[in-house]
Short mmCIF file of C-alpha atoms in Angstrom, two decimals:
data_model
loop_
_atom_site.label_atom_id
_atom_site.label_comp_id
_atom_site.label_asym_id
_atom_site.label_seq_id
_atom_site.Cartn_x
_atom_site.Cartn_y
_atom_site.Cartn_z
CA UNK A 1 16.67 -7.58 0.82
CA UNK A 2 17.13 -3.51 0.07
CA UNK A 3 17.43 -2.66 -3.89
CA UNK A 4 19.24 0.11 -4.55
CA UNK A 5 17.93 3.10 -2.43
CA UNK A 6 18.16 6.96 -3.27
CA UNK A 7 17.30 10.01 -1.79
CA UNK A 8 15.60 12.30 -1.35
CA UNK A 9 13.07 11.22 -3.45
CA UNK A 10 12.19 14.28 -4.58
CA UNK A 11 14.11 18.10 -4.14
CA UNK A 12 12.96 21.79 -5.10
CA UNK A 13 16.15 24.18 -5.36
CA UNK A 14 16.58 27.51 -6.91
CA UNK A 15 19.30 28.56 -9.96
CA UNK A 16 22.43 28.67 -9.02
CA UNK A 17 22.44 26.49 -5.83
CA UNK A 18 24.26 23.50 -4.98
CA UNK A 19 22.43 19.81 -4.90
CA UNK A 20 24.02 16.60 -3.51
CA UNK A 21 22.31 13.40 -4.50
CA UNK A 22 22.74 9.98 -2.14
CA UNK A 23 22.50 6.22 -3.34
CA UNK A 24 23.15 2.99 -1.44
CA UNK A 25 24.02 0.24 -3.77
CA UNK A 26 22.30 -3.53 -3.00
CA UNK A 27 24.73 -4.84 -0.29
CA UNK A 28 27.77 -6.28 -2.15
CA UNK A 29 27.64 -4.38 -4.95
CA UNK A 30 30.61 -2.44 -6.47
CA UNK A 31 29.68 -0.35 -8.63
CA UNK A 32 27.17 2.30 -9.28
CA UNK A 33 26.21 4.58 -11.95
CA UNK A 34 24.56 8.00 -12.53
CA UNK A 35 21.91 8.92 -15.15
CA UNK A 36 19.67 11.80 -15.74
CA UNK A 37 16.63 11.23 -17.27
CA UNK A 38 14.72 14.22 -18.95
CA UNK A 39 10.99 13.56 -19.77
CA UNK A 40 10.40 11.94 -22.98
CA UNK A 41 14.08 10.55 -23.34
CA UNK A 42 16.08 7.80 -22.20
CA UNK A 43 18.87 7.87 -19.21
CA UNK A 44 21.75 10.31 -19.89
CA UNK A 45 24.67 8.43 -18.52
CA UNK A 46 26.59 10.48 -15.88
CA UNK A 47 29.43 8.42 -14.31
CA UNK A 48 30.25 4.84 -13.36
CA UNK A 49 32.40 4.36 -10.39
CA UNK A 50 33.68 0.91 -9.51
CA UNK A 51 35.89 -0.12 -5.74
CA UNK A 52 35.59 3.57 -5.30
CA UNK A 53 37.49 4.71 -8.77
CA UNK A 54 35.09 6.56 -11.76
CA UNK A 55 35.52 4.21 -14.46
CA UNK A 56 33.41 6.18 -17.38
CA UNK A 57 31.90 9.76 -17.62
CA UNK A 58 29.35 10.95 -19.99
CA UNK A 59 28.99 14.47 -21.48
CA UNK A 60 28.27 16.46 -18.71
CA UNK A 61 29.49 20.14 -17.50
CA UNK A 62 32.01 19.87 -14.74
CA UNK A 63 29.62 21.27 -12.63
CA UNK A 64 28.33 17.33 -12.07
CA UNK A 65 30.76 15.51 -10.17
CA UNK A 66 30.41 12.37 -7.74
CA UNK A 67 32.60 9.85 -5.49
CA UNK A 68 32.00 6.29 -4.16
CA UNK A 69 32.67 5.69 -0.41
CA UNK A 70 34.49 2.83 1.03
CA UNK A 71 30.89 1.30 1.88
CA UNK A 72 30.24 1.53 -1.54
CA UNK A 73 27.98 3.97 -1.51
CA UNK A 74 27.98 7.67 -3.81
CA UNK A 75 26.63 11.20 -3.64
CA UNK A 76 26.27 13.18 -6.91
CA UNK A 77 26.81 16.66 -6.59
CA UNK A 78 25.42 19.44 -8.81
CA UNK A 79 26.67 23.09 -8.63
CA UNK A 80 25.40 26.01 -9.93
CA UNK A 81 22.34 24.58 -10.88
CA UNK A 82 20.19 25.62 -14.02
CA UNK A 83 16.84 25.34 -15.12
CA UNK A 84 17.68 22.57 -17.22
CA UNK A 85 18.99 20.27 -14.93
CA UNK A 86 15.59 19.51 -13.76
CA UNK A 87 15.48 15.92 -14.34
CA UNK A 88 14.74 12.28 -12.78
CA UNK A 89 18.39 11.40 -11.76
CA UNK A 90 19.00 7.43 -11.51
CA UNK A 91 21.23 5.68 -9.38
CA UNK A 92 22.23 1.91 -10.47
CA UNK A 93 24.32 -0.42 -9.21
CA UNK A 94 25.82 -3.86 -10.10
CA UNK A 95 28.31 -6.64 -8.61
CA UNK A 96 30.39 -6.00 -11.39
CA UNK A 97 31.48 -3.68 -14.23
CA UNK A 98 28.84 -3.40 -17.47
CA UNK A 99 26.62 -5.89 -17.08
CA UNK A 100 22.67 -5.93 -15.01
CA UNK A 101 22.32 -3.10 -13.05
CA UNK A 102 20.02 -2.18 -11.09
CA UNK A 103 17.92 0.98 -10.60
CA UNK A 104 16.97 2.94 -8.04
CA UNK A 105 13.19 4.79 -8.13
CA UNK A 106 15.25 7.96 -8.73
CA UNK A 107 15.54 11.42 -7.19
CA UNK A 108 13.09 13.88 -8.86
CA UNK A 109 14.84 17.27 -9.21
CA UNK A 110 13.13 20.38 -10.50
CA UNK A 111 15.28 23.82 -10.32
CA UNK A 112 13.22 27.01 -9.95
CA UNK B 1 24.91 13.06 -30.95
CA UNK B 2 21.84 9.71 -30.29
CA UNK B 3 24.39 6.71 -30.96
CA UNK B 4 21.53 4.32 -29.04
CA UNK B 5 18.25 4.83 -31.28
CA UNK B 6 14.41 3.32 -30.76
CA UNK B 7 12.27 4.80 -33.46
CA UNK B 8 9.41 3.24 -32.80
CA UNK B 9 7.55 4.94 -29.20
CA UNK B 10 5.22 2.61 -28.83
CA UNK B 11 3.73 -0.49 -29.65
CA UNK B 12 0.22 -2.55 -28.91
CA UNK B 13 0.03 -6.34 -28.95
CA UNK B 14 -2.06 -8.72 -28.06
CA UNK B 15 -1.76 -10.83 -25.17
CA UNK B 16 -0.25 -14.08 -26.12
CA UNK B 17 1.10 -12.99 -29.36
CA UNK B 18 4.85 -12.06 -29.85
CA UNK B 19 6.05 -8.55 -29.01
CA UNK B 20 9.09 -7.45 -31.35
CA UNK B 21 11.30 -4.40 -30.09
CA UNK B 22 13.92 -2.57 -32.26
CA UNK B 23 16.86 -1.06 -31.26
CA UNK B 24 19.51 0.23 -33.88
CA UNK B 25 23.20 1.84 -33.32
CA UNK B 26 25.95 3.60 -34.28
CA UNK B 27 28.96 2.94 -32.55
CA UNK B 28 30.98 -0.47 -33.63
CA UNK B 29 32.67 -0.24 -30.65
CA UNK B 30 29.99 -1.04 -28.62
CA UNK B 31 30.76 -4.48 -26.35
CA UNK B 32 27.63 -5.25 -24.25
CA UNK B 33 24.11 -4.62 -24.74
CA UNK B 34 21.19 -4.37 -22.75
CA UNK B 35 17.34 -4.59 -22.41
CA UNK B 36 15.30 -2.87 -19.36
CA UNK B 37 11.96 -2.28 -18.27
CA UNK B 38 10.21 1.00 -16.93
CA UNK B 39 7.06 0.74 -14.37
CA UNK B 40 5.80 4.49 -13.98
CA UNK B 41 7.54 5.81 -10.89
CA UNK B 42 10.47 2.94 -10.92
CA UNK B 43 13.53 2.71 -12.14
CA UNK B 44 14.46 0.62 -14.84
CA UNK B 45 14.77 -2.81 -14.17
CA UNK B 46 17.35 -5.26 -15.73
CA UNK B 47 16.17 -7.97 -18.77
CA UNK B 48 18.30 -9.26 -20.41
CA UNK B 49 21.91 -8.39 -22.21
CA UNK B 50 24.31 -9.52 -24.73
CA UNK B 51 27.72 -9.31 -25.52
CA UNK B 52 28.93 -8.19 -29.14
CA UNK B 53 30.99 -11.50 -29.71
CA UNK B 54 27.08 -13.27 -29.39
CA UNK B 55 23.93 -13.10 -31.58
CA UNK B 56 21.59 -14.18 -29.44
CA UNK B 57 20.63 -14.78 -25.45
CA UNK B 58 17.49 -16.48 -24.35
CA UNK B 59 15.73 -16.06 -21.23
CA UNK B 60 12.33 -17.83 -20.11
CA UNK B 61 10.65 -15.56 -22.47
CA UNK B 62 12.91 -13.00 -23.93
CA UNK B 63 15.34 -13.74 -26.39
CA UNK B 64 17.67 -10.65 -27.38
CA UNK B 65 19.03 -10.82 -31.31
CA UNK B 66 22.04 -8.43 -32.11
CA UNK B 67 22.91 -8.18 -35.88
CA UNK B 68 25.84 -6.25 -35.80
CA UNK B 69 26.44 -5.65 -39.27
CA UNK B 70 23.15 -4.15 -39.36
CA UNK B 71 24.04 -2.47 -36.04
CA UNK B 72 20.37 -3.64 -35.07
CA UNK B 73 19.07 -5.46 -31.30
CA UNK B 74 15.67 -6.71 -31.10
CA UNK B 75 13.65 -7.60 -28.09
CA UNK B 76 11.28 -10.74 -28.93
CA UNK B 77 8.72 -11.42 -26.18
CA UNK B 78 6.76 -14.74 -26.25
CA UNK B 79 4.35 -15.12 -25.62
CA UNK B 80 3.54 -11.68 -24.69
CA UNK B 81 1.69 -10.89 -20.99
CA UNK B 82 -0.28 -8.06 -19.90
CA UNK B 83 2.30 -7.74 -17.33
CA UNK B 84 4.63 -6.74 -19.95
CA UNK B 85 3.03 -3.61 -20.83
CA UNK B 86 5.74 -0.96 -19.53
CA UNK B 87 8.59 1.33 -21.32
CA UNK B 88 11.20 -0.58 -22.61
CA UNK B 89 14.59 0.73 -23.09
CA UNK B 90 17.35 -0.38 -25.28
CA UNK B 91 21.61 -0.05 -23.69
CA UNK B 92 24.97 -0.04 -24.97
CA UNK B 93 28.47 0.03 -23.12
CA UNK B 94 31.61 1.08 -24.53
CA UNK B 95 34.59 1.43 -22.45
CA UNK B 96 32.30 1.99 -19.40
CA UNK B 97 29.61 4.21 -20.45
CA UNK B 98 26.45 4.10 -21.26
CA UNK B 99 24.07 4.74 -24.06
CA UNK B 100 20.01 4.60 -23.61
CA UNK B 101 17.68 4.64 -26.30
CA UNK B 102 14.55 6.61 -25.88
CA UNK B 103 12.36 4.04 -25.09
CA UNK B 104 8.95 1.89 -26.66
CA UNK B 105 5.93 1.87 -24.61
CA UNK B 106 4.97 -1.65 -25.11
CA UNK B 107 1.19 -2.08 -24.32
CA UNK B 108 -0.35 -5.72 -23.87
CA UNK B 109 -3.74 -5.91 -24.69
CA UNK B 110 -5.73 -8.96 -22.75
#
């Protein structure tokens, strides 16, 4: 049985350019979240969507934004990208709101 | 603005013996908590939670505390494996997001 899957795995883009992340939740999930994790820190939470509706965002720029598909499935996009959004970025997903998500491996990004 | 805290980065225990992890917070409002466990080049995986109206949740062998007028969780692993040894982070939910703590690398020793 799949886990949560992301991709790519890993991405080089330069300042200023635009970035769209994919996940594919475990089959029957509902909802997935976003998190960027910097080295040395714990996952930033992003946004939480839920039967296709965000149910929580976290303090990012508006330049982050993402949407859940009717198979469940998201894309996080970046625009504009800075050096600083170089990150791990996690995709989880869970049958229901708040409680044992699963990860995905992440998507490495790293702006140049 | 760190409302999730784990001030400890890492901790060494040896196998068999009880691995404590610490977790405090800020936010009363918090309404679920949650444990998870880093492999280098995973994701986190999912141990164990707890909702605020509970102070404690057992599992096999992890039992989560929550002392909320402290505003402290603890981890308690027992008897600890050299499986274990990984980066565990600490969660907390209010109104649908999310708040990591920085993480304890827990290392096992055999």
């Amino acid at each position: 049985d799949a886990g949560v899957t992301q991709s790519p795995t890993h991405l080089i883009k330069t300042r200023g350019q635009h970035v769209t992340l994919r996940c594919s939740p475990i089959s029957g999930h509902k909802s997935v979240s976003w998190y960027q994790q910097v080295l040395g820190q714990g996952p930033q939470f992003i946004f939480q969507y839920y039967e296709k509706e965000e149910r929580g965002r976290g303090n990012f720029p508006d330049r982050f934004s993402a949407r859940q598909f009717p198979n469940y499935s998201s894309e996080l996009n970046v625009n504009a990208l800075l050096l600083g959004d170089s990150a791990l970025y996690l995709c989880a997903s869970s049958l229901v709101l708040n409680y044992g998500y699963t990860f995905g491996s992440g998507t490495r990004l790293t702006v140049v | 603005d760190q409302q999730v805290k784990q001030n400890s980065p890492s901790l060494s225990v040896q196998e068999g013996r009880i691995s404590i992890l610490n977790c405090d917070y800020t936010n009363s409002m918090f309404d679920y908590f949650l444990w998870y466990k880093k492999y280098p080049a995973e994701g986190p995986t999912f141990l164990i939670s707890i909702s605020s109206i509970k102070d404690k949740n057992e599992d096999g062998r992890f039992t989560v505390f929550l002392n909320k007028s402290a505003k402290h969780l603890s981890l308690h692993i027992v008897p600890s494996q050299p499986g274990d040894s990984a980066v565990y982070f600490c969660a907390a939910t209010n109104f649908n997001k999310f708040y990591f703590g920085s993480g304890t690398k827990l290392n096992v020793k055999p």
